[in-house]
Coordinates of C-alpha atoms in Angstrom, one line a residue:
M27 CA 11.6 14.5 -8.0
S28 CA 15.1 16.0 -8.2
R29 CA 15.7 15.8 -4.5
Q30 CA 14.8 12.8 -2.3
T31 CA 15.2 11.9 1.3
S32 CA 17.0 8.6 1.6
P33 CA 16.1 5.7 3.9
S34 CA 19.6 4.2 3.3
R35 CA 20.6 4.1 6.9
H36 CA 19.2 0.7 7.4
G37 CA 21.4 0.1 10.4
W38 CA 18.8 1.9 12.4
L39 CA 16.0 -0.3 11.1
I40 CA 17.0 -3.5 13.0
A41 CA 16.1 -1.9 16.3
V42 CA 13.4 0.5 15.2
L43 CA 11.0 1.6 17.8
L44 CA 12.6 -0.6 20.5
V45 CA 11.9 2.0 23.1
W46 CA 8.2 1.6 22.8
T47 CA 8.0 -1.9 24.0
T48 CA 6.6 -1.0 27.4
A49 CA 3.1 -0.8 26.0
T50 CA 2.7 -4.5 25.0
A51 CA -0.9 -4.7 26.1
A52 CA -2.2 -1.1 26.1
N53 CA -1.5 2.2 24.3
E54 CA 1.1 4.5 25.7
N55 CA 1.7 8.1 25.0
V56 CA 5.2 9.4 24.4
N57 CA 6.3 13.0 23.8
V58 CA 8.9 14.2 21.3
W59 CA 10.5 17.6 20.9
D60 CA 13.6 19.4 19.7
G61 CA 15.3 18.7 16.3
Q62 CA 14.5 20.2 12.9
L63 CA 12.0 20.2 10.1
R64 CA 13.7 19.8 6.7
L65 CA 11.7 20.8 3.6
L66 CA 12.9 19.3 0.3
P67 CA 11.1 21.3 -2.4
S68 CA 10.5 20.1 -5.9
D69 CA 10.7 22.1 -9.0
R70 CA 7.0 22.9 -8.5
W71 CA 7.9 25.8 -6.2
T72 CA 9.8 27.6 -9.0
S73 CA 6.8 27.1 -11.4
L74 CA 4.6 28.8 -8.8
G75 CA 6.9 31.8 -8.5
L76 CA 8.4 30.7 -5.2
D77 CA 12.1 30.4 -5.7
Q78 CA 14.7 30.6 -2.9
P79 CA 13.1 32.1 0.3
E80 CA 14.8 34.5 2.6
F81 CA 15.8 32.6 5.8
R82 CA 15.4 34.5 9.1
D83 CA 15.7 33.9 12.8
G84 CA 17.5 30.6 12.7
A85 CA 16.0 29.2 9.5
S86 CA 18.7 28.0 7.1
Q87 CA 19.5 26.0 4.0
S88 CA 21.7 22.9 3.7
E89 CA 22.2 20.6 0.7
G90 CA 19.0 21.9 -1.0
A91 CA 16.9 21.5 2.2
W92 CA 15.1 24.4 3.9
I93 CA 15.6 23.9 7.6
L94 CA 13.4 25.1 10.4
P95 CA 14.7 24.3 14.0
I96 CA 12.2 22.6 16.4
S97 CA 12.3 24.1 19.8
Q98 CA 11.8 22.7 23.3
R99 CA 8.9 25.0 24.1
G100 CA 6.4 22.3 23.4
A101 CA 6.0 18.7 22.5
L102 CA 4.1 16.4 20.2
T103 CA 2.3 13.5 21.8
L104 CA 2.4 10.2 19.9
E105 CA 0.3 7.2 20.8
A106 CA 2.1 3.9 20.5
R107 CA 1.2 0.2 21.0
H108 CA 3.3 -2.9 20.6
G109 CA 6.1 -0.7 19.3
S110 CA 3.8 0.6 16.6
L111 CA 2.9 4.2 16.0
Q112 CA -0.9 4.3 16.4
S113 CA -1.7 8.0 16.0
I114 CA -0.7 11.6 16.8
A115 CA -2.5 12.2 20.0
G116 CA -2.0 15.9 20.4
G117 CA 0.4 18.7 21.3
A118 CA 2.6 20.5 18.8
L119 CA 6.2 21.0 17.8
Q120 CA 7.0 24.7 17.9
L121 CA 9.3 25.9 15.1
D122 CA 11.9 28.6 15.2
G123 CA 12.9 30.6 12.1
Q124 CA 11.0 32.3 9.4
L125 CA 10.7 31.9 5.6
H126 CA 10.0 35.0 3.5
W127 CA 9.2 35.3 -0.3
Q128 CA 8.4 38.2 -2.6
L129 CA 5.5 37.1 -4.8
A130 CA 4.2 39.5 -7.4
G131 CA 5.4 42.4 -5.4
Q132 CA 3.8 41.2 -2.2
A133 CA 5.4 39.6 0.8
L134 CA 4.6 36.0 1.8
Q135 CA 5.8 35.3 5.3
W136 CA 5.8 32.1 7.3
Q137 CA 6.4 32.8 10.9
G138 CA 5.2 31.6 14.3
L139 CA 5.0 28.1 12.8
R140 CA 4.3 24.8 14.5
L141 CA 3.7 21.1 13.5
Q142 CA 0.4 19.7 14.8
A143 CA -1.9 16.8 14.0
G144 CA -3.9 17.0 10.8
S145 CA -7.3 15.5 10.0
E146 CA -5.9 12.3 8.3
H147 CA -4.2 9.2 9.8
L148 CA -0.6 10.1 10.8
Q149 CA -0.8 13.5 9.2
L150 CA 1.0 16.6 10.4
V151 CA 0.2 20.2 9.3
L152 CA 2.4 23.2 9.2
A153 CA 0.3 25.9 10.8
D154 CA 0.9 29.4 12.1
S155 CA -0.4 31.2 15.2
A156 CA -3.6 32.2 13.3
E157 CA -4.3 28.5 12.6
R158 CA -3.7 29.0 8.9
I159 CA -2.4 25.7 7.4
W160 CA 0.5 26.2 4.9
L161 CA 1.6 22.6 4.4
L162 CA 0.2 19.1 4.8
L163 CA 2.8 16.4 5.7
D164 CA 1.6 12.8 5.3
H165 CA 2.3 9.3 4.0
M166 CA 5.4 9.2 6.2
H167 CA 7.9 6.5 7.0
F168 CA 9.6 6.6 10.4
E169 CA 12.5 5.1 12.3
L170 CA 14.5 5.9 15.4
N171 CA 18.1 5.7 16.6
P172 CA 17.8 3.8 19.9
L173 CA 21.2 4.9 21.0
A174 CA 20.4 8.6 20.8
D175 CA 16.6 8.4 21.4
D176 CA 16.0 10.0 18.1
L177 CA 12.8 9.6 16.1
R178 CA 13.0 10.3 12.3
F179 CA 10.1 10.7 9.9
F180 CA 11.3 10.5 6.2
N181 CA 9.8 10.0 2.7
V182 CA 7.1 12.4 3.9
D183 CA 4.8 13.8 1.2
M184 CA 4.7 17.6 1.4
R185 CA 1.5 19.0 0.0
M186 CA 0.0 22.5 -0.3
G187 CA -2.3 23.7 2.5
E188 CA -5.3 26.0 2.0
A189 CA -3.5 29.1 3.3
M190 CA -0.7 28.7 0.7
A191 CA -3.2 28.0 -2.1
A192 CA -5.1 31.1 -1.1
S193 CA -2.0 33.3 -1.0
L194 CA -1.3 32.2 -4.6
N195 CA -4.9 32.9 -5.6
R196 CA -5.0 29.2 -6.7
P197 CA -7.5 27.5 -4.3
E198 CA -7.7 24.6 -6.7
L199 CA -4.1 23.7 -5.9
A200 CA -4.8 22.9 -2.2
G201 CA -3.5 19.4 -1.5
S202 CA -1.2 19.3 -4.5
H203 CA 2.3 17.7 -4.2
L204 CA 5.2 20.1 -3.5
G205 CA 8.1 17.7 -2.7
Q206 CA 9.1 15.8 0.4
A207 CA 10.0 16.5 3.9
E208 CA 12.0 15.0 6.8
I209 CA 11.4 15.5 10.5
L210 CA 14.2 14.8 13.0
T211 CA 13.2 14.9 16.6
R212 CA 13.8 13.2 19.9
F213 CA 12.0 11.8 23.0
Q214 CA 11.6 14.0 26.0
E215 CA 12.0 10.9 28.2
T216 CA 13.1 7.5 27.0
P217 CA 10.6 4.7 27.9
V218 CA 12.1 1.7 29.5
P219 CA 12.6 -1.1 26.9
S220 CA 11.2 -4.6 27.5
D221 CA 11.3 -7.4 25.0
D222 CA 8.9 -10.4 24.6
P223 CA 10.8 -12.7 22.3
D224 CA 8.0 -15.2 22.2
F225 CA 5.4 -12.7 21.0
C226 CA 4.0 -13.7 17.6
Q227 CA 6.6 -16.5 17.3
P228 CA 7.1 -18.2 14.9
V229 CA 6.4 -15.9 12.0
R230 CA 3.2 -16.8 10.3
W231 CA 4.4 -17.0 6.7
P232 CA 1.9 -17.7 3.9
G233 CA 1.4 -21.5 3.5
T234 CA 2.6 -22.3 7.0
L235 CA 0.4 -24.8 8.9
I236 CA -1.6 -23.1 11.6
D237 CA -1.3 -26.2 13.8
P238 CA 1.4 -28.7 12.7
D239 CA -0.3 -31.4 14.8
H240 CA -3.6 -30.8 13.1
P241 CA -3.0 -30.0 9.4
E242 CA -6.8 -30.1 8.7
V243 CA -7.0 -26.7 10.5
G244 CA -5.4 -25.2 7.4
R245 CA -2.6 -22.8 6.6
Y246 CA -1.9 -19.1 7.1
Q247 CA -2.9 -17.0 4.0
A248 CA -1.8 -13.6 2.7
D249 CA -4.7 -11.2 2.3
V250 CA -3.5 -7.6 2.0
Q251 CA -6.1 -4.8 1.4
L252 CA -5.7 -1.5 -0.5
I253 CA -7.6 0.9 1.9
D254 CA -6.9 4.2 0.2
L255 CA -5.8 5.5 -3.2
N256 CA -5.3 9.2 -2.5
G257 CA -5.7 10.5 -6.0
F258 CA -2.8 11.4 -8.2
T259 CA -0.3 14.2 -8.7
V260 CA 1.2 15.7 -11.8
N261 CA 4.9 15.7 -10.8
R262 CA 6.5 17.3 -13.9
C263 CA 6.3 17.8 -17.6
E264 CA 8.9 17.0 -20.2
T265 CA 9.8 20.7 -20.9
D266 CA 12.9 22.8 -20.5
N267 CA 12.0 23.7 -16.9
S268 CA 9.9 20.6 -16.1
S269 CA 6.8 22.8 -15.6
C270 CA 3.4 22.1 -17.1
D271 CA 1.6 25.1 -18.7
G272 CA -1.9 23.5 -19.0
P273 CA -4.5 23.8 -21.8
G274 CA -3.4 25.7 -24.8
G275 CA 0.3 25.6 -24.1
I276 CA 3.0 23.2 -25.0
D277 CA 1.4 19.7 -25.3
A278 CA 4.2 18.1 -23.2
P279 CA 4.3 14.6 -21.8
M280 CA 3.7 14.7 -18.1
V281 CA 4.5 12.3 -15.2
I282 CA 1.7 11.3 -12.8
S283 CA 2.1 9.3 -9.6
P284 CA -0.3 8.4 -6.7
S285 CA -0.2 8.0 -2.9
A286 CA -1.6 4.8 -1.5
E287 CA -2.2 3.1 1.8
L288 CA -2.8 -0.6 2.6
R289 CA -3.5 -2.8 5.5
N290 CA -2.9 -6.5 6.2
S291 CA -6.1 -8.3 7.2
N292 CA -6.8 -9.5 10.7
N293 CA -8.2 -13.0 10.7
P294 CA -7.1 -16.1 12.6
D295 CA -5.4 -17.4 9.5
T296 CA -3.8 -14.1 8.4
A297 CA -0.2 -14.5 7.3
A298 CA 2.7 -12.0 7.8
V299 CA 3.9 -10.7 4.4
P300 CA 7.5 -10.4 3.3
W301 CA 8.6 -6.9 2.4
F302 CA 12.3 -7.2 1.6
S303 CA 13.9 -4.5 -0.6
K304 CA 15.5 -5.8 -3.8
F305 CA 19.1 -7.0 -3.5
S306 CA 18.9 -7.0 0.3
G307 CA 19.5 -10.7 0.6
V308 CA 17.9 -14.1 0.8
F309 CA 15.0 -14.5 3.3
S310 CA 12.2 -16.7 4.3
P311 CA 9.7 -17.8 3.2
Y312 CA 10.6 -17.8 -0.5
G313 CA 14.4 -17.9 -0.3
N314 CA 14.7 -14.5 -2.1
D315 CA 14.1 -10.8 -1.6
Q316 CA 10.4 -11.0 -2.1
H317 CA 8.4 -7.8 -1.9
P318 CA 5.1 -6.4 -3.3
F319 CA 4.8 -4.3 -6.4
L320 CA 2.6 -1.4 -7.2
V321 CA 1.3 -0.4 -10.6
W322 CA -1.2 2.2 -11.7
N323 CA -3.3 3.2 -14.8
I324 CA -5.3 6.1 -16.0
Y325 CA -8.5 5.9 -18.1
R326 CA -10.7 8.3 -19.9
T327 CA -14.4 7.7 -20.7
D328 CA -15.4 10.1 -23.5
A329 CA -18.9 11.5 -23.9
D330 CA -19.8 8.9 -26.5
G331 CA -19.0 6.1 -24.0
R332 CA -15.7 5.1 -25.5
L333 CA -13.2 3.9 -22.8
L334 CA -9.5 4.6 -23.4
Q335 CA -6.5 3.7 -21.3
I336 CA -4.5 6.9 -21.6
G337 CA -1.7 6.2 -19.1
R338 CA 0.2 3.3 -17.5
S339 CA 3.0 3.2 -15.0
G340 CA 6.1 1.1 -14.8
V341 CA 6.3 -1.0 -11.6
K342 CA 7.1 0.3 -8.2
H343 CA 9.2 -2.1 -6.0
A344 CA 8.1 -1.9 -2.4
F345 CA 11.1 -1.6 0.0
L346 CA 10.0 -1.3 3.6
T347 CA 6.8 -1.3 5.6
V348 CA 6.2 1.1 8.6
N349 CA 3.7 -1.2 10.4
S350 CA 1.6 1.6 11.9
A351 CA -1.7 1.3 13.8
C352 CA -0.9 -2.4 14.6
T353 CA -2.8 -4.3 17.3
S354 CA -0.5 -7.3 17.3
C355 CA 3.0 -8.5 16.3
P356 CA 4.9 -5.4 17.3
N357 CA 7.8 -3.8 15.6
T358 CA 9.9 -5.1 18.5
H359 CA 9.5 -8.6 17.3
P360 CA 13.0 -10.2 17.2
Q361 CA 12.7 -10.9 13.4
N362 CA 11.2 -7.6 12.5
N363 CA 13.4 -5.0 10.6
F364 CA 10.6 -3.2 8.9
H365 CA 10.5 -5.8 6.2
I366 CA 7.6 -7.8 7.4
L367 CA 4.0 -6.6 7.2
W368 CA 2.3 -8.0 10.3
P369 CA -1.4 -8.9 10.6
N370 CA -3.6 -5.8 11.0
C371 CA -0.8 -3.4 10.4
R372 CA -0.9 -0.4 8.0
D373 CA 1.6 0.7 5.4
T374 CA 1.8 3.8 3.3
Y375 CA 3.7 5.0 0.2
G376 CA 3.5 8.6 -0.8
T377 CA 3.7 10.4 -4.1
G378 CA 7.3 11.2 -3.6
N379 CA 8.7 7.7 -3.1
N380 CA 6.3 6.4 -5.8
D381 CA 8.3 8.7 -8.1
T382 CA 11.8 7.6 -7.2
N383 CA 14.2 6.2 -9.8
R384 CA 15.8 3.5 -7.6
H385 CA 12.4 1.9 -6.8
L386 CA 10.9 1.9 -10.3
G387 CA 11.4 -0.5 -13.2
P388 CA 9.6 -2.0 -16.2
R389 CA 6.5 -4.0 -15.8
S390 CA 7.9 -6.6 -18.2
E391 CA 10.2 -7.8 -15.5
I392 CA 7.4 -9.0 -13.3
A393 CA 5.5 -12.3 -13.7
P394 CA 2.1 -11.2 -12.6
N395 CA 0.6 -14.7 -12.0
T396 CA 3.3 -15.6 -9.5
V397 CA 4.2 -12.1 -8.4
R398 CA 7.9 -12.7 -8.9
W399 CA 10.6 -10.3 -10.2
G400 CA 12.9 -11.6 -13.0
R401 CA 16.1 -10.1 -11.4
C402 CA 18.5 -12.0 -13.7
G403 CA 18.9 -10.0 -16.9
S404 CA 16.8 -7.1 -15.6
T405 CA 17.6 -3.5 -16.0
S406 CA 19.0 -3.6 -12.4
D407 CA 21.1 -6.8 -12.9
A408 CA 21.9 -7.0 -16.6
N409 CA 24.8 -9.4 -16.2
C410 CA 23.0 -11.6 -13.8
D411 CA 25.6 -11.5 -11.0
G412 CA 23.2 -10.8 -8.2
E413 CA 24.5 -7.2 -7.7
N414 CA 22.6 -4.0 -8.2
D415 CA 23.8 -2.2 -11.3
F416 CA 22.1 1.0 -10.2
P417 CA 21.1 1.8 -13.8
T418 CA 21.0 5.4 -14.9
T419 CA 17.4 6.4 -15.7
T420 CA 15.8 9.7 -16.4
M421 CA 12.9 11.3 -14.4
F422 CA 10.5 10.2 -17.2
E423 CA 11.4 6.5 -17.5
N424 CA 9.2 3.7 -15.9
R425 CA 6.5 6.2 -15.1
T426 CA 3.0 7.2 -16.2
R427 CA 3.6 9.5 -19.1
L428 CA 0.7 11.1 -21.0
R429 CA 0.3 14.3 -22.9
E430 CA -1.4 17.3 -21.3
S431 CA -4.0 17.3 -24.1
T432 CA -5.3 13.9 -23.0
L433 CA -6.7 15.5 -19.8
D434 CA -7.9 18.8 -21.5
L435 CA -11.6 19.0 -21.0
A436 CA -11.9 21.6 -23.7
M437 CA -10.7 19.0 -26.1
H438 CA -12.7 16.2 -24.6
P439 CA -16.0 17.8 -23.4
G440 CA -18.1 15.6 -21.2
A441 CA -15.2 13.2 -20.5
Q442 CA -14.7 11.4 -17.2
F443 CA -11.4 10.2 -15.8
R444 CA -10.5 7.2 -13.5
F445 CA -7.3 6.4 -11.8
E446 CA -6.6 2.8 -10.8
G447 CA -3.9 1.2 -8.6
W448 CA -3.0 -2.4 -7.8
Y449 CA -0.7 -3.9 -5.2
L450 CA 0.6 -7.3 -6.4
V451 CA 1.4 -9.5 -3.3
R452 CA 2.7 -13.0 -3.7
D453 CA 0.2 -15.8 -2.7
D454 CA -2.5 -13.2 -1.9
I455 CA -5.8 -15.1 -1.8
N456 CA -7.9 -12.1 -3.0
I457 CA -6.3 -9.9 -5.7
Y458 CA -9.4 -7.8 -6.0
N459 CA -9.1 -6.1 -2.6
T460 CA -5.6 -5.1 -3.4
M461 CA -7.0 -3.1 -6.3
G462 CA -8.7 0.3 -6.1
S463 CA -9.8 3.2 -8.3
R464 CA -11.2 6.7 -8.0
S465 CA -12.5 9.4 -10.3

């Protein structure tokens, strides 16, 4: 993607969701309103004939983002528990402003818009007063600024809704990736904070004795599960305008990336899992910046039964975990800064941030049997000084690249395709439930 939201303001993350600590034993609803929706469109919009829209009635553009103000006419109700976002309980965020396009001589108008809960976990949809769904917003990360009572959703996947696909006469494009979004909003009323510093102390790291006085009881174990592999998206093709023209056109290499969700297990011996972004420091339990890695592959089975691997990714370095839908060990834990995946908590990574240069690297830098990254001498630390070199890479490096012809059913009649993903987690006791695939 040429434009990305950035989670770089990690100063916020130390106190993330501190205001939700009132609900330490039961769920609590909190309302948010006001702010703005920021759409960060990819080059896909241009290839669909939707260039710069006309901004009306308060809608605007800034630094490449299309901005729609969120009013105070309504509120979105969020369900929280232990400082963890559980679900979107109801309500809606009413949006001011309109976006207008001219498409093949006809007007496409977005007006009377609102953000409301979608059908998937922690999903929002951009709908109008006629209940037509224009965009799907999901796989979101979130943080808040406790000093200003702000809640921020970022790295949000922006996907095409059915109404938009119908307006383009391309119903098959419903659900396809269109870029990323960011939602900035605030609480109507600030809940009263309350800390429980002894809750889930000490951190249950992998290998830690469950009961030091009785070592025969055993040790805590990492067991992370991949719970959803949400298909894959063709992000771009290696052409002059990055667009893909499909069967019969230019046989260009294309980039494909997935969305994925995982959850930590919830057993008496389940360990917390370190999730520290690279170059962020030295942390327990391994004395480094340990984090999981995500890789994915694409296979084709031809009509004659031959199985071919037609695409493979580089490696995605995980960098934070949102800890949603938790039932224990809240985000208000004194040692939490969104870099620990707690037992029974969920995490998500969308198509957008699985296609971000700064989080991608070569597979060859990972020792898969120990799930350790060889930082020294890597593309990010070539001189081995422990500092990030921020290497310059293209939007086609360290990605799944395969030519359009490999997916062309006219060239491969009767073929079937399978997409596979795997989260590599250090000391995970069951590598198979961190793998998944779908046709």
